[in-house]
């Protein structure tokens, strides 16, 4: 039986009817059309579905939508403010840190979570915390360089 829930996504409240076993990833893509959150493995192994929950990176394929109630969810669509690219988005473009782009939303949101946690993280910390986000194109070097180039004031 479906359940009525409210989700706060990118600052907007959405009232939805979801099945108890619907994942947050399914709801974002299939009910809300937020296709920036990618479905890769659907098993918690690739990081493509990463979103921010209360500022921390989470895999939306492993989270039930009903468990996301009462939390602040951010998808890649919510990162650019007022039409201006977020500094991480600009850095990825400037440093050539993407090719096909399939991993990019998850990479950028994981990077945002890293920078939320720690100002000026070291290369080793970035690599360690990005370990769950797989990229099949770039070789990771430019991704790490792009993240290191962003020094976000906190
Ligand atoms: S789709 Fe969620 S980790 Fe791969
Ligand atoms: S840019 Fe293609 S998978 Fe990362």
Short mmCIF file of C-alpha atoms and ligand atoms in Angstrom, two decimals:
data_model
loop_
_atom_site.label_atom_id
_atom_site.label_comp_id
_atom_site.label_asym_id
_atom_site.label_seq_id
_atom_site.Cartn_x
_atom_site.Cartn_y
_atom_site.Cartn_z
CA UNK A 1 0.00 0.00 0.00
CA UNK A 2 1.30 3.42 -0.92
CA UNK A 3 2.10 5.98 1.70
CA UNK A 4 1.82 9.79 1.57
CA UNK A 5 5.12 11.46 2.33
CA UNK A 6 6.69 14.89 2.09
CA UNK A 7 10.23 15.31 0.85
CA UNK A 8 12.30 18.46 1.00
CA UNK A 9 14.38 18.48 -2.17
CA UNK A 10 16.54 21.39 -3.26
CA UNK A 11 14.60 23.67 -0.93
CA UNK A 12 11.16 22.70 -2.24
CA UNK A 13 8.60 20.53 -0.47
CA UNK A 14 7.11 17.70 -2.54
CA UNK A 15 4.03 15.72 -1.48
CA UNK A 16 4.22 12.23 -2.90
CA UNK A 17 2.55 8.84 -2.75
CA UNK A 18 5.23 6.16 -2.62
CA UNK A 19 5.42 2.43 -2.05
CA UNK A 20 7.28 1.45 1.11
CA UNK A 21 10.01 -0.19 -0.99
CA UNK A 22 10.53 2.75 -3.35
CA UNK A 23 14.09 3.99 -3.15
CA UNK A 24 14.92 7.67 -3.04
CA UNK A 25 16.65 7.21 -6.40
CA UNK A 26 13.45 5.87 -7.99
CA UNK A 27 11.40 8.72 -6.59
CA UNK A 28 13.87 11.39 -7.70
CA UNK A 29 14.09 10.10 -11.26
CA UNK A 30 10.73 8.50 -11.93
CA UNK A 31 8.31 10.64 -9.92
CA UNK A 32 10.08 14.01 -9.92
CA UNK A 33 12.02 13.88 -13.18
CA UNK A 34 15.29 14.83 -11.46
CA UNK A 35 17.39 12.90 -13.95
CA UNK A 36 20.70 14.39 -12.81
CA UNK A 37 20.84 11.67 -10.16
CA UNK A 38 22.13 8.70 -12.17
CA UNK A 39 21.27 5.05 -11.86
CA UNK A 40 24.42 3.03 -12.35
CA UNK A 41 24.64 -0.26 -10.49
CA UNK A 42 21.54 0.16 -8.28
CA UNK A 43 23.52 -1.86 -5.74
CA UNK A 44 25.50 0.70 -3.77
CA UNK A 45 28.72 0.03 -5.65
CA UNK A 46 29.28 2.94 -8.09
CA UNK A 47 28.34 6.27 -6.47
CA UNK A 48 26.46 7.54 -9.53
CA UNK A 49 23.29 8.02 -7.48
CA UNK A 50 24.94 10.14 -4.75
CA UNK A 51 22.85 12.95 -3.26
CA UNK A 52 23.38 15.13 -0.22
CA UNK A 53 21.24 14.43 2.82
CA UNK A 54 21.63 17.14 5.44
CA UNK A 55 24.94 18.04 3.78
CA UNK A 56 26.40 14.53 3.76
CA UNK A 57 26.84 12.26 0.77
CA UNK A 58 24.45 9.30 0.58
CA UNK A 59 23.67 6.68 -2.03
CA UNK A 60 20.07 7.24 -3.07
CA UNK A 61 19.78 3.71 -4.48
CA UNK A 62 20.24 2.32 -0.97
CA UNK A 63 17.87 4.69 0.82
CA UNK A 64 14.14 4.23 1.00
CA UNK A 65 12.20 7.36 0.09
CA UNK A 66 10.16 7.07 3.30
CA UNK A 67 13.39 7.26 5.31
CA UNK A 68 14.30 10.58 3.66
CA UNK A 69 11.34 12.38 5.24
CA UNK A 70 12.29 15.30 7.45
CA UNK A 71 15.74 15.63 5.89
CA UNK A 72 17.16 18.20 3.50
CA UNK A 73 17.90 16.47 0.22
CA UNK A 74 20.05 18.08 -2.43
CA UNK A 75 20.47 16.75 -5.94
CA UNK A 76 22.81 18.12 -8.59
CA UNK A 77 19.91 20.25 -9.87
CA UNK A 78 19.94 22.16 -6.58
CA UNK A 79 23.63 22.98 -6.51
CA UNK A 80 23.81 25.91 -8.92
CA UNK A 81 22.45 29.01 -7.22
CA UNK A 82 20.34 31.43 -9.26
CA UNK A 83 21.55 30.01 -12.54
CA UNK A 84 25.24 30.47 -11.71
CA UNK A 85 27.35 27.34 -11.71
CA UNK A 86 28.64 26.21 -8.34
CA UNK A 87 32.45 26.60 -8.01
CA UNK A 88 32.85 22.81 -8.18
CA UNK A 89 30.88 22.67 -11.41
CA UNK A 90 33.04 25.44 -12.91
CA UNK A 91 36.20 23.71 -11.69
CA UNK A 92 35.20 20.40 -13.29
CA UNK A 93 34.69 22.20 -16.60
CA UNK A 94 37.86 24.29 -16.36
CA UNK A 95 40.06 21.34 -15.35
CA UNK A 96 38.57 18.94 -17.91
CA UNK A 97 37.39 16.64 -15.11
CA UNK A 98 34.59 14.98 -17.06
CA UNK A 99 34.16 13.11 -20.29
CA UNK A 100 30.86 11.23 -20.68
CA UNK A 101 29.61 12.94 -17.51
CA UNK A 102 27.69 9.94 -16.16
CA UNK A 103 29.61 9.92 -12.89
CA UNK A 104 29.85 13.70 -12.63
CA UNK A 105 26.75 14.56 -10.55
CA UNK A 106 27.73 11.98 -7.95
CA UNK A 107 31.37 13.07 -8.02
CA UNK A 108 30.48 16.72 -7.56
CA UNK A 109 28.04 16.06 -4.71
CA UNK A 110 30.56 13.81 -2.96
CA UNK A 111 33.13 16.59 -3.42
CA UNK A 112 30.70 19.10 -1.92
CA UNK A 113 30.24 16.81 1.09
CA UNK A 114 34.03 16.54 1.47
CA UNK A 115 34.35 20.34 1.40
CA UNK A 116 31.43 20.70 3.83
CA UNK A 117 33.37 18.52 6.23
CA UNK A 118 36.86 19.91 5.82
CA UNK A 119 38.37 23.10 4.43
CA UNK A 120 41.31 22.49 2.07
CA UNK A 121 41.33 18.67 2.24
CA UNK A 122 44.55 16.99 1.17
CA UNK A 123 44.84 15.01 -2.05
CA UNK A 124 44.95 11.78 -0.03
CA UNK A 125 41.76 12.66 1.85
CA UNK A 126 39.97 13.52 -1.39
CA UNK A 127 41.06 10.27 -3.02
CA UNK A 128 40.02 8.25 0.03
CA UNK A 129 36.58 9.86 0.23
CA UNK A 130 35.98 9.59 -3.51
CA UNK A 131 36.76 5.87 -3.46
CA UNK A 132 33.08 4.94 -3.69
CA UNK A 133 32.51 7.02 -6.83
CA UNK A 134 33.58 5.17 -9.96
CA UNK A 135 34.54 6.86 -13.21
CA UNK A 136 35.19 4.89 -16.35
CA UNK A 137 36.58 7.79 -18.40
CA UNK A 138 38.85 10.29 -16.73
CA UNK A 139 41.44 8.38 -14.73
CA UNK A 140 40.49 10.47 -11.66
CA UNK A 141 43.54 12.78 -11.80
CA UNK A 142 41.66 15.76 -13.19
CA UNK A 143 38.71 15.14 -10.88
CA UNK A 144 40.99 15.34 -7.84
CA UNK A 145 42.72 18.42 -9.27
CA UNK A 146 39.37 20.11 -9.86
CA UNK A 147 38.27 19.50 -6.29
CA UNK A 148 41.60 20.72 -4.92
CA UNK A 149 41.29 23.91 -6.97
CA UNK A 150 38.14 24.89 -5.10
CA UNK A 151 38.71 26.61 -1.80
CA UNK A 152 35.26 27.29 -0.50
CA UNK A 153 34.99 29.85 2.29
CA UNK A 154 33.14 28.39 5.26
S1 LIG B 1 23.43 3.42 -8.51
FE1 LIG B 1 23.66 3.75 -6.37
S2 LIG B 1 25.70 3.16 -5.97
FE2 LIG B 1 25.44 2.66 -8.07
S1 LIG B 2 33.23 10.96 -16.98
FE1 LIG B 2 32.45 9.12 -17.84
S2 LIG B 2 32.17 7.83 -16.12
FE2 LIG B 2 33.15 9.57 -15.32
#
